[in-house]
Amino acid sequence: MNNVTLLFHKPWIWSFIAVLSAWVATIIFTGGLGGAGLAQAALTFAAFSVIVGIGQMFVITLGPGNIDLSIPATMTLSATLALKFMNTDGALVLPGLLIALGVGLAVGTANFGLIKLLKIPPIIATLSSSFLIQSTAIWSNRGLRIKPPEVLTDFTTSSVLGVPNVALLSFVLAVAAYFILMRSLFGRWVLAIGQNMRAARLAGVPVDGVRFSTYVLCGVLAAVAGYFLASFSGGAALNMGTEYLLTSIAVVVIGGSSVAGGNSNVPGIWGASLFLFLVVSMLNTFGVGAGVRLIMTGLIIIAVITLAGGRKSMK
Amino acid sequence: MNKFTLATLTLALSMGTTLATLPAFADTAGKKIALSNNYAGNSWRQAMLTSWDKVTGAAVSSGVVAAADAFTTAENQATEQAAQIQNLILQGYDAIVINAASPTALNGAVKEACDAGIVVVSFDGIVTEPCAYRIAVDFAGMGKSQLDYLSEKIPDGGNLLELRGLAGVFVDDEISAGIHAGVAENPQFKIVGSVHGDWAQDVAQKAVAGILPSLPEIAAVVTQGGDGYGSAQAFAAAGRDVPLIIMGNRHDELLWWKEQKDATGYETMSVSIAPGVSTLAFWVAQQILDGATVPQDLTVPFLKITQDTLEESLETTQAGGVANVEYSLDDAKATIKSSM
């Protein structure tokens, strides 16, 4: 009993309740058909949102004004450069991944450089850097769809015991993120900065170093997501990251993390990512039009956030 | 004597070519044409810009026009493009070719350009301002042609899954209206599901994967272009038989089709608009500057690929790109004539 009440005080529980409701509603509509297939598809596509969502969550945790808008461009550029380098050669998978990671590292460094050295607010800094990154991607990609190596396609589209490989990968990353945020000194520092940057600085937290690492982490995770998404969906394309800008922010907020920073959680990102996929699938299955679907998605998201927020204030 | 004849001959020949080319080109050699483009972030638009560079580059170096510069806005927003058009007016271009972010939001800026004596030709994303020329695509016809094909291929009919484009864009509404008109004419087909794939393979793959578990047996997938390969991937991932999927001329779609054709005799068709339509707009603008009479509304043909032309199209399509046709001055003249 006590444990159950405790569970309901967790801000992320609401996203999982929403996931279950959307899944059950869809299954009831189809008369019990396709439940497993739907769950598998949800796990697959949520995996990519989770990876970018974790990065965005760390950045948002840093406190008001911290956000990374360069995620879509980073995904596109890392996927483009990595896949171009590999040129469908399966032996180059690891060097390709290193190139993707390098892109993420460079983007994170550049973003923080703009924020710190030129004193540009993060929202403007990452927006303008995303133009530079996207232009580089356009210059390198020239609008062509670059094919991934066969072995990567196989890896990203297969599953182990019914669980998609990309979901397993994301799960491992999420567990790591959980320990970094909740159990490590670095995570505590990030939370402290988000609650009060001045107090954190006075308490001896290396604020600049932590912020720098956080933006780099976000860039690297976006690059990883781009690398695997391109391998999964049959190639790197210029518009491949577009929908992950809003998604990355939405999963953080719906997951019950505070958008003002200083109070975040990792499980909620998984819940929110699954939910975003399932709610669209549910409304598509019901056969509602695009207009109604967008309105309903908005209303449902507001409802989930209100519920999660309401619980928190009671605590 | 011999030399003299040769010289006269050369002179006559060169005069002949001059005479032949003069009436068409004389008036536009000093003219400057600009391309105002609202978006460059996908393969179709990249091919569109490449075609523009190729054809207009040749036209500039051979002296047909003085300049043909392409400008693309960063944010795909009507306000930004309106400001861009105002800049182009100030820079003194004689004609502006526009692929517009919105059919109505640029009308103010387009009117300003017309009032300044500038020829405005819109294509693909057209503008409704009456003073502008429109090279429109019969998107509804493109949607309907899919059902025409299906009614021949699958006379018994069956369930259809409809892939739509980006919600709220008029192209999406038009193609979908054409598809629905086709279904109304062929009631043996029934649309059992409809998802938005945003003309992107990964978005289409995600949307189809989400709705597929709840769908009955699907006979065919009707699409809008850029979403066929992603749909095929989603069917394969769900372990279902891949139905007849209409393709949209992208290289990965054609390649997949070819693989299936070789393996199982898979049959379908592919239809889209060639990105090179930008070059048609260029020649139309050049013709108007040259004083030719051109109707305000022109229509571009679709580029259709069939079972028989698949190999040929695949060969001429750049890996990872989209099947393309670049238009010549004669094509533009023919299009103008057929629209009169």
XYZ file of C-alpha atoms in Angstrom:
655
model
C 0.000 0.000 0.000
C 2.691 2.389 1.109
C 4.800 1.431 -1.873
C 1.923 2.066 -4.228
C 1.297 5.549 -2.802
C 5.000 6.217 -3.082
C 4.887 5.173 -6.715
C 2.072 7.607 -7.404
C 4.190 10.438 -6.058
C 6.743 9.823 -8.781
C 6.288 12.456 -11.485
C 7.040 9.945 -14.235
C 4.321 7.463 -13.324
C 1.705 9.415 -15.272
C 3.474 8.973 -18.565
C 3.462 5.205 -18.046
C -0.219 5.238 -17.101
C -0.823 7.165 -20.334
C 1.211 4.587 -22.283
C -0.859 1.736 -20.919
C -4.146 3.577 -21.582
C -3.224 4.388 -25.183
C -2.101 0.806 -25.821
C -5.227 -0.723 -24.264
C -7.510 1.733 -26.102
C -5.933 0.778 -29.427
C -6.164 -2.934 -28.735
C -9.815 -2.645 -27.662
C -10.570 -0.820 -30.912
C -8.956 -3.502 -33.039
C -10.652 -6.280 -31.054
C -7.478 -7.629 -29.500
C -5.477 -7.780 -32.703
C -1.891 -6.674 -33.124
C -1.089 -5.888 -29.489
C 2.365 -7.427 -29.638
C 3.180 -5.859 -32.999
C 2.146 -2.459 -31.722
C 4.248 -2.810 -28.576
C 7.241 -3.850 -30.649
C 6.846 -0.918 -33.036
C 6.460 1.446 -30.072
C 9.670 0.153 -28.482
C 11.556 0.535 -31.757
C 10.554 4.101 -32.522
C 10.570 5.293 -28.902
C 14.213 4.191 -28.701
C 15.372 7.074 -30.910
C 13.328 9.661 -28.996
C 14.788 8.323 -25.740
C 18.382 8.792 -26.894
C 17.905 12.434 -27.925
C 15.563 12.999 -24.964
C 18.245 12.005 -22.441
C 20.647 14.566 -23.889
C 18.019 17.286 -23.905
C 17.036 16.380 -20.336
C 20.564 16.938 -19.023
C 20.691 20.320 -20.760
C 17.257 21.390 -19.512
C 18.213 20.286 -15.984
C 20.926 22.968 -16.039
C 18.245 25.553 -15.334
C 16.131 28.232 -17.008
C 17.211 29.181 -20.505
C 19.246 26.042 -21.134
C 18.094 24.169 -24.203
C 19.701 22.584 -27.240
C 17.996 23.369 -30.554
C 20.803 21.935 -32.657
C 19.761 18.300 -32.109
C 18.111 17.704 -35.544
C 21.004 19.254 -37.454
C 23.521 17.274 -35.404
C 21.664 14.044 -36.162
C 21.705 14.811 -39.870
C 25.346 15.828 -39.995
C 26.665 12.912 -37.936
C 24.655 10.391 -39.950
C 25.712 11.968 -43.247
C 29.424 12.090 -42.476
C 29.505 8.650 -40.839
C 27.544 6.887 -43.582
C 29.479 8.664 -46.292
C 32.741 7.562 -44.721
C 31.605 3.943 -44.324
C 30.325 3.885 -47.895
C 28.305 0.720 -47.097
C 31.482 -1.093 -46.017
C 30.618 -3.233 -42.989
C 34.235 -3.300 -41.803
C 34.167 0.431 -41.099
C 31.258 0.380 -38.643
C 33.395 1.327 -35.640
C 35.403 4.120 -37.289
C 32.049 5.374 -38.624
C 30.639 5.470 -35.128
C 33.741 7.359 -33.977
C 33.152 9.949 -36.700
C 29.570 10.359 -35.510
C 30.777 10.746 -31.920
C 33.362 13.267 -33.095
C 30.643 15.329 -34.756
C 28.648 15.312 -31.523
C 31.719 16.331 -29.545
C 32.508 19.180 -31.934
C 28.919 20.433 -31.941
C 28.688 20.366 -28.140
C 31.997 22.212 -27.832
C 30.961 24.821 -30.382
C 27.599 25.334 -28.688
C 29.162 25.888 -25.299
C 31.806 28.136 -26.848
C 29.088 30.383 -28.249
C 27.236 30.404 -24.934
C 30.248 31.022 -22.705
C 32.745 33.006 -24.744
C 30.329 35.143 -26.733
C 27.751 35.227 -23.940
C 24.906 34.300 -26.304
C 21.800 32.803 -24.639
C 21.652 29.020 -25.288
C 18.423 29.212 -27.293
C 20.019 31.624 -29.792
C 23.451 30.002 -29.700
C 22.183 26.503 -30.479
C 19.705 27.793 -33.065
C 22.406 29.639 -34.958
C 24.866 26.770 -34.684
C 22.162 24.468 -36.047
C 22.083 26.605 -39.216
C 25.817 26.148 -39.598
C 25.577 22.415 -38.931
C 22.634 21.924 -41.299
C 24.405 23.913 -44.022
C 27.478 21.732 -43.610
C 25.240 18.682 -43.887
C 23.595 20.067 -47.048
C 27.009 20.826 -48.489
C 28.268 17.340 -47.746
C 25.046 15.449 -48.483
C 23.772 17.357 -51.533
C 20.301 15.978 -50.974
C 21.246 12.409 -51.666
C 20.174 9.516 -49.504
C 23.319 7.801 -48.261
C 22.989 4.062 -47.684
C 24.215 2.382 -44.481
C 26.327 -0.806 -44.380
C 24.260 -4.001 -44.502
C 25.476 -5.138 -41.076
C 24.208 -1.941 -39.414
C 20.828 -2.237 -41.117
C 20.553 -5.800 -39.882
C 21.543 -4.841 -36.346
C 19.089 -1.944 -36.053
C 16.149 -3.817 -37.565
C 16.530 -7.099 -35.659
C 15.439 -8.037 -32.185
C 16.463 -10.337 -29.366
C 13.611 -12.410 -27.898
C 11.101 -10.029 -29.430
C 12.753 -6.895 -28.050
C 14.186 -4.652 -30.791
C 17.959 -4.141 -30.631
C 17.633 -0.361 -30.760
C 15.318 -0.508 -27.731
C 17.908 -2.575 -25.839
C 20.589 -0.067 -26.758
C 18.436 2.822 -25.593
C 17.585 0.989 -22.424
C 21.274 0.556 -21.585
C 21.858 4.263 -22.273
C 18.876 5.182 -20.087
C 20.142 3.065 -17.193
C 23.553 4.700 -17.519
C 21.896 8.135 -17.624
C 19.896 7.257 -14.502
C 23.040 6.410 -12.568
C 24.870 9.472 -13.845
C 22.024 11.792 -12.895
C 20.958 10.282 -9.587
C 24.036 8.555 -8.217
C 27.124 10.298 -9.551
C 28.785 13.505 -8.421
C 28.419 14.908 -11.930
C 24.648 14.366 -11.865
C 24.359 16.026 -8.478
C 26.324 18.989 -9.816
C 24.000 19.279 -12.817
C 20.969 19.280 -10.501
C 22.617 21.783 -8.153
C 23.372 24.180 -11.008
C 19.790 23.852 -12.211
C 18.400 24.720 -8.809
C 20.617 27.734 -8.295
C 23.673 28.404 -10.388
C 25.057 31.070 -8.045
C 24.684 28.912 -4.991
C 26.289 26.012 -6.830
C 29.233 28.167 -7.851
C 29.688 29.417 -4.290
C 29.504 25.844 -3.031
C 32.486 25.010 -5.206
C 30.761 23.245 -8.109
C 32.864 23.630 -11.283
C 29.930 25.243 -13.079
C 31.579 25.894 -16.444
C 33.076 22.440 -16.663
C 29.763 20.797 -15.849
C 27.823 22.919 -18.337
C 30.413 22.249 -21.000
C 30.243 18.481 -20.410
C 26.449 18.585 -20.486
C 26.256 20.299 -23.881
C 28.855 17.875 -25.213
C 26.866 14.934 -23.824
C 23.739 16.218 -25.550
C 25.579 16.641 -28.861
C 27.095 13.164 -28.621
C 23.744 11.525 -27.861
C 22.118 13.342 -30.795
C 24.950 12.098 -33.011
C 24.468 8.521 -31.786
C 20.727 8.752 -32.428
C 21.383 10.074 -35.937
C 23.853 7.282 -36.670
C 21.418 4.539 -35.677
C 18.301 6.204 -37.098
C 19.952 6.523 -40.504
C 21.018 2.878 -40.354
C 17.524 1.846 -39.338
C 15.544 3.863 -41.877
C 17.636 3.034 -44.917
C 19.978 5.994 -45.132
C 20.929 9.502 -44.091
C 18.655 12.183 -45.524
C 18.665 15.935 -45.007
C 15.282 16.056 -43.271
C 15.789 13.005 -41.080
C 16.115 14.840 -37.771
C 13.353 17.410 -38.198
C 10.730 15.886 -35.941
C 13.204 15.205 -33.127
C 13.498 18.857 -32.083
C 10.044 19.084 -30.541
C 10.097 15.413 -29.572
C 13.289 15.810 -27.551
C 11.760 18.645 -25.527
C 8.313 17.054 -25.264
C 9.591 13.758 -23.844
C 11.478 15.618 -21.121
C 8.428 17.637 -20.097
C 5.824 14.864 -20.424
C 8.176 12.570 -18.523
C 7.712 14.767 -15.496
C 11.042 16.599 -15.478
C 10.824 20.247 -14.521
C 11.169 22.493 -17.562
C 12.685 25.110 -15.237
C 15.538 22.718 -14.498
C 16.994 21.300 -11.317
C 14.534 18.422 -11.055
C 14.639 15.660 -13.644
C 14.090 11.966 -14.000
C 15.094 9.360 -16.554
C 12.255 6.769 -16.465
C 9.802 9.443 -17.583
C 11.684 9.855 -20.855
C 10.960 6.247 -21.741
C 7.327 6.613 -20.704
C 6.887 9.820 -22.682
C 8.622 8.455 -25.793
C 6.420 5.352 -25.852
C 3.383 7.507 -25.189
C 4.088 9.941 -28.054
C 4.305 7.045 -30.501
C 1.274 5.210 -29.132
C -1.010 8.238 -29.000
C -0.413 8.936 -32.704
C -0.891 5.246 -33.553
C -4.061 5.162 -31.469
C -5.576 8.178 -33.206
C -4.498 6.857 -36.627
C -6.149 3.540 -35.790
C -9.340 5.335 -34.764
C -9.176 6.951 -38.195
C -9.457 10.576 -37.071
C -8.254 13.263 -39.460
C -4.967 15.113 -39.136
C -6.547 18.253 -37.665
C -8.418 16.386 -34.943
C -5.378 14.226 -34.328
C -3.114 17.216 -33.675
C -5.691 18.828 -31.369
C -6.171 15.574 -29.461
C -2.403 15.042 -29.177
C -2.060 18.548 -27.749
C -4.918 18.083 -25.286
C -3.671 14.697 -24.114
C -0.166 16.063 -23.585
C -1.563 18.984 -21.557
C -3.595 16.533 -19.483
C -0.579 14.339 -18.733
C 1.601 17.328 -17.817
C -1.120 18.767 -15.577
C -1.517 15.464 -13.770
C 2.229 15.045 -13.320
C 2.637 18.675 -12.197
C -0.329 18.509 -9.826
C 1.149 15.527 -8.054
C 4.446 17.258 -7.592
C 2.963 20.302 -5.863
C 1.142 18.009 -3.448
C 4.480 16.617 -2.396
C 38.399 31.409 -105.321
C 38.135 28.393 -103.160
C 39.082 30.389 -100.122
C 36.597 33.031 -101.048
C 33.748 30.527 -101.310
C 34.676 29.072 -97.980
C 34.716 32.503 -96.400
C 31.334 33.405 -97.858
C 29.998 30.092 -96.784
C 31.273 30.579 -93.233
C 29.885 34.082 -93.192
C 26.563 32.910 -94.535
C 26.486 30.077 -92.027
C 27.356 32.297 -89.106
C 24.806 34.827 -90.272
C 22.335 32.012 -90.566
C 22.894 30.945 -86.969
C 22.779 34.554 -85.832
C 19.560 35.102 -87.690
C 18.100 31.914 -86.294
C 18.997 32.733 -82.714
C 18.608 36.498 -82.755
C 14.847 36.871 -82.531
C 14.638 34.578 -79.529
C 17.635 35.822 -77.579
C 18.296 39.424 -78.509
C 16.014 41.007 -75.950
C 17.054 38.978 -72.947
C 20.858 39.075 -73.188
C 20.976 41.903 -70.653
C 18.215 40.578 -68.412
C 18.698 39.241 -64.908
C 16.529 36.449 -63.509
C 16.447 35.445 -59.822
C 15.172 32.269 -58.193
C 13.458 32.776 -54.848
C 13.284 29.407 -53.101
C 11.796 28.776 -49.677
C 13.406 25.466 -48.690
C 16.439 23.349 -49.551
C 16.354 20.636 -46.914
C 15.352 17.535 -48.893
C 16.524 15.574 -51.901
C 13.843 16.944 -54.230
C 14.743 20.561 -53.508
C 18.458 19.836 -53.784
C 17.910 18.284 -57.218
C 15.746 21.274 -58.135
C 18.590 23.675 -57.277
C 21.190 21.542 -59.044
C 19.089 21.471 -62.217
C 18.633 25.232 -61.995
C 22.399 25.762 -61.695
C 23.141 23.448 -64.591
C 20.623 24.820 -67.076
C 20.842 28.500 -66.164
C 24.633 28.322 -65.900
C 24.757 27.225 -69.527
C 22.222 29.890 -70.485
C 24.274 32.634 -68.819
C 27.576 31.556 -70.354
C 26.023 31.390 -73.822
C 24.630 34.887 -73.327
C 20.912 34.109 -73.294
C 20.512 36.047 -70.052
C 22.927 38.165 -68.030
C 22.374 36.430 -64.688
C 20.273 33.693 -63.107
C 20.987 33.626 -59.384
C 19.340 31.270 -56.897
C 18.428 32.423 -53.387
C 17.074 30.130 -50.673
C 15.622 31.313 -47.377
C 16.873 29.643 -44.211
C 13.689 29.086 -42.280
C 10.981 28.076 -44.793
C 8.788 30.955 -43.681
C 6.575 33.209 -45.770
C 7.594 36.416 -43.955
C 11.245 35.700 -44.614
C 10.588 34.952 -48.278
C 8.514 38.132 -48.659
C 11.479 40.137 -47.334
C 13.749 38.251 -49.727
C 11.520 39.149 -52.695
C 11.593 42.805 -51.648
C 15.378 42.645 -51.661
C 15.365 41.103 -55.130
C 13.157 43.982 -56.340
C 15.671 46.499 -55.000
C 18.540 44.603 -56.585
C 16.977 45.231 -59.988
C 16.170 41.784 -61.291
C 13.980 41.711 -64.401
C 12.219 38.483 -63.494
C 11.764 36.518 -60.291
C 11.041 32.803 -60.392
C 9.418 31.676 -57.130
C 8.866 28.399 -55.358
C 6.645 29.851 -52.651
C 6.309 28.985 -48.966
C 2.629 29.913 -49.125
C 0.119 30.396 -51.944
C -1.266 33.610 -50.410
C 1.166 35.057 -47.858
C 3.593 36.321 -50.513
C 0.930 38.075 -52.594
C 1.818 41.513 -51.191
C 5.476 41.179 -52.106
C 4.608 39.656 -55.494
C 2.296 42.603 -56.257
C 5.110 45.029 -55.369
C 7.369 43.204 -57.822
C 4.742 43.307 -60.593
C 4.182 47.018 -59.954
C 7.920 47.552 -60.326
C 7.657 45.976 -63.785
C 9.201 42.666 -62.785
C 7.979 39.414 -64.315
C 7.014 36.926 -61.593
C 6.768 33.220 -62.411
C 5.753 30.845 -59.632
C 6.081 27.075 -59.906
C 5.542 23.999 -57.700
C 4.629 26.165 -54.687
C 2.551 28.678 -56.644
C 1.178 32.098 -55.606
C -2.417 33.214 -56.172
C -1.661 36.894 -56.925
C -3.237 37.410 -60.416
C -0.295 39.368 -61.851
C 2.044 36.383 -61.387
C 2.408 33.458 -63.766
C 1.771 29.989 -62.378
C 3.349 26.756 -63.488
C 1.107 24.446 -61.522
C 1.204 20.748 -61.039
C -2.039 18.837 -61.419
C -1.605 17.208 -58.019
C -5.184 15.904 -57.938
C -4.578 14.258 -61.305
C -1.425 12.718 -59.898
C -3.425 11.203 -57.035
C -6.128 9.932 -59.342
C -3.646 8.348 -61.759
C -2.703 5.940 -58.960
C -6.267 4.610 -58.778
C -6.450 4.395 -62.575
C -3.412 2.157 -62.442
C -4.723 0.081 -59.531
C -8.127 -0.509 -61.123
C -6.325 -2.093 -64.068
C -3.783 -3.994 -62.024
C -6.141 -5.261 -59.312
C -9.600 -5.322 -60.969
C -11.120 -7.099 -57.949
C -10.151 -4.235 -55.677
C -9.282 -4.479 -51.991
C -8.170 -2.511 -48.980
C -5.953 0.526 -49.421
C -3.615 2.230 -46.978
C -3.240 5.905 -47.796
C -0.010 7.736 -47.036
C -0.419 11.458 -46.851
C 2.138 14.248 -46.861
C 2.596 17.130 -44.476
C -0.708 18.045 -42.807
C -1.887 21.546 -43.656
C 0.034 21.889 -46.921
C -2.222 22.302 -49.944
C -0.254 19.779 -52.021
C -1.210 17.107 -49.482
C -4.894 18.050 -49.691
C -4.813 18.067 -53.502
C -3.154 14.680 -53.975
C -5.395 13.144 -51.323
C -8.500 14.649 -52.955
C -7.413 13.064 -56.243
C -6.939 9.686 -54.576
C -10.348 9.903 -52.922
C -11.958 10.898 -56.219
C -10.333 7.824 -57.771
C -11.675 5.617 -54.985
C -15.172 7.046 -55.491
C -14.949 6.024 -59.144
C -13.652 2.572 -58.271
C -15.764 1.477 -55.301
C -14.130 -1.960 -55.238
C -11.290 -0.179 -53.378
C -11.650 0.924 -49.779
C -9.267 3.131 -47.799
C -8.966 1.375 -44.428
C -6.237 3.514 -42.941
C -4.621 6.878 -43.498
C -1.401 8.187 -41.947
C 0.827 11.203 -42.499
C 4.331 10.337 -43.694
C 5.434 13.956 -44.261
C 7.034 12.916 -47.601
C 9.957 11.469 -45.607
C 10.900 7.772 -45.557
C 11.648 7.613 -41.824
C 8.446 9.409 -40.815
C 6.401 7.209 -43.169
C 8.053 4.093 -41.773
C 7.157 5.155 -38.231
C 3.561 6.051 -39.073
C 2.928 2.832 -41.013
C 4.541 0.695 -38.290
C 2.136 2.261 -35.793
C -1.083 1.611 -37.696
C -0.158 -1.689 -39.358
C -0.898 -4.034 -36.426
C -4.515 -2.878 -36.440
C -5.071 -3.185 -40.199
C -6.655 -6.056 -42.166
C -5.038 -7.450 -45.319
C -3.846 -4.549 -47.510
C -4.006 -4.849 -51.304
C -2.142 -1.663 -52.137
C -0.582 1.449 -50.621
C -1.293 4.798 -52.272
C 1.375 7.407 -51.613
C 2.516 10.956 -52.294
C 6.230 10.492 -53.014
C 9.207 10.057 -50.704
C 7.261 7.631 -48.551
C 7.152 4.357 -50.534
C 10.442 2.875 -49.357
C 9.669 3.608 -45.693
C 6.267 1.922 -46.077
C 7.864 -1.158 -47.598
C 10.322 -1.325 -44.681
C 7.464 -1.119 -42.176
C 5.569 -3.972 -43.857
C 8.697 -6.113 -43.927
C 9.499 -5.346 -40.266
C 5.986 -6.384 -39.229
C 6.476 -9.687 -41.055
C 3.605 -9.029 -43.449
C 3.496 -9.565 -47.187
C 4.458 -6.333 -48.898
C 1.483 -5.177 -50.986
C 1.601 -3.156 -54.182
C 3.115 0.168 -53.120
C 2.989 3.122 -55.497
C 6.426 4.716 -55.585
C 7.504 8.347 -55.890
C 10.559 8.321 -58.204
C 13.164 8.371 -55.403
C 16.296 6.384 -56.094
C 15.919 4.128 -53.041
C 12.328 3.399 -54.040
C 13.302 2.514 -57.599
C 16.187 0.378 -56.386
C 13.937 -1.512 -53.971
C 11.360 -1.979 -56.741
C 14.065 -3.352 -59.062
C 15.238 -5.818 -56.406
C 11.674 -7.026 -55.824
C 11.007 -7.180 -59.552
C 14.051 -9.386 -60.110
C 13.298 -11.585 -57.102
C 9.533 -12.074 -57.316
C 8.266 -10.242 -60.384
C 6.860 -7.466 -58.186
C 4.881 -4.911 -60.195
C 4.007 -1.306 -59.436
C 4.342 2.172 -60.881
C 6.016 5.365 -59.785
C 4.909 8.935 -60.269
C 6.138 12.344 -59.131
C 7.115 15.759 -60.401
C 10.608 16.144 -61.857
C 12.627 18.634 -59.759
C 13.866 20.044 -63.054
C 10.547 21.890 -63.289
C 12.588 24.845 -61.974
C 14.304 24.963 -65.370
C 10.944 25.029 -67.132
C 10.050 28.051 -64.992
C 13.342 29.652 -65.983
C 12.662 29.294 -69.712
C 9.089 30.516 -69.302
C 10.399 33.633 -67.536
C 12.938 34.098 -70.329
C 10.184 33.800 -72.947
C 8.035 36.398 -71.191
C 11.007 38.788 -71.007
C 11.532 38.135 -74.695
C 8.036 39.381 -75.394
C 6.324 36.058 -76.028
C 2.644 35.799 -75.167
C 2.282 33.395 -72.281
C -0.954 32.492 -70.468
C -0.964 33.167 -66.706
C -1.621 29.513 -65.896
C 0.493 26.651 -67.218
C 0.530 22.998 -66.243
C 3.563 20.711 -65.952
C 3.376 17.049 -66.860
C 4.199 14.353 -64.267
C 7.154 12.086 -64.583
C 5.808 8.537 -64.575
C 7.926 5.392 -64.377
C 6.420 2.059 -65.394
C 7.463 -1.573 -65.148
C 9.085 -1.236 -68.587
C 10.943 2.037 -68.061
C 12.179 1.147 -64.553
C 15.685 0.003 -65.549
C 16.246 2.990 -67.788
C 15.105 5.461 -65.110
C 17.173 3.751 -62.463
C 20.251 4.113 -64.619
C 19.789 7.842 -65.169
C 18.893 8.607 -61.563
C 21.779 9.581 -59.324
C 22.296 7.188 -56.383
C 20.293 8.523 -53.451
C 18.634 11.207 -55.571
C 15.343 11.488 -57.390
C 14.432 10.792 -61.026
C 14.740 14.032 -62.932
C 14.188 15.733 -66.258
C 15.663 19.072 -67.219
C 13.615 21.171 -69.588
C 14.869 22.995 -72.653
C 13.691 26.169 -74.327
C 11.739 24.051 -76.799
C 9.997 22.190 -73.967
C 8.986 25.543 -72.502
C 7.632 26.680 -75.869
C 5.683 23.442 -76.213
C 4.249 23.806 -72.713
C 3.240 27.395 -73.428
C 1.619 26.375 -76.699
C -0.339 23.517 -75.146
C -1.682 25.815 -72.412
C -2.883 28.502 -74.824
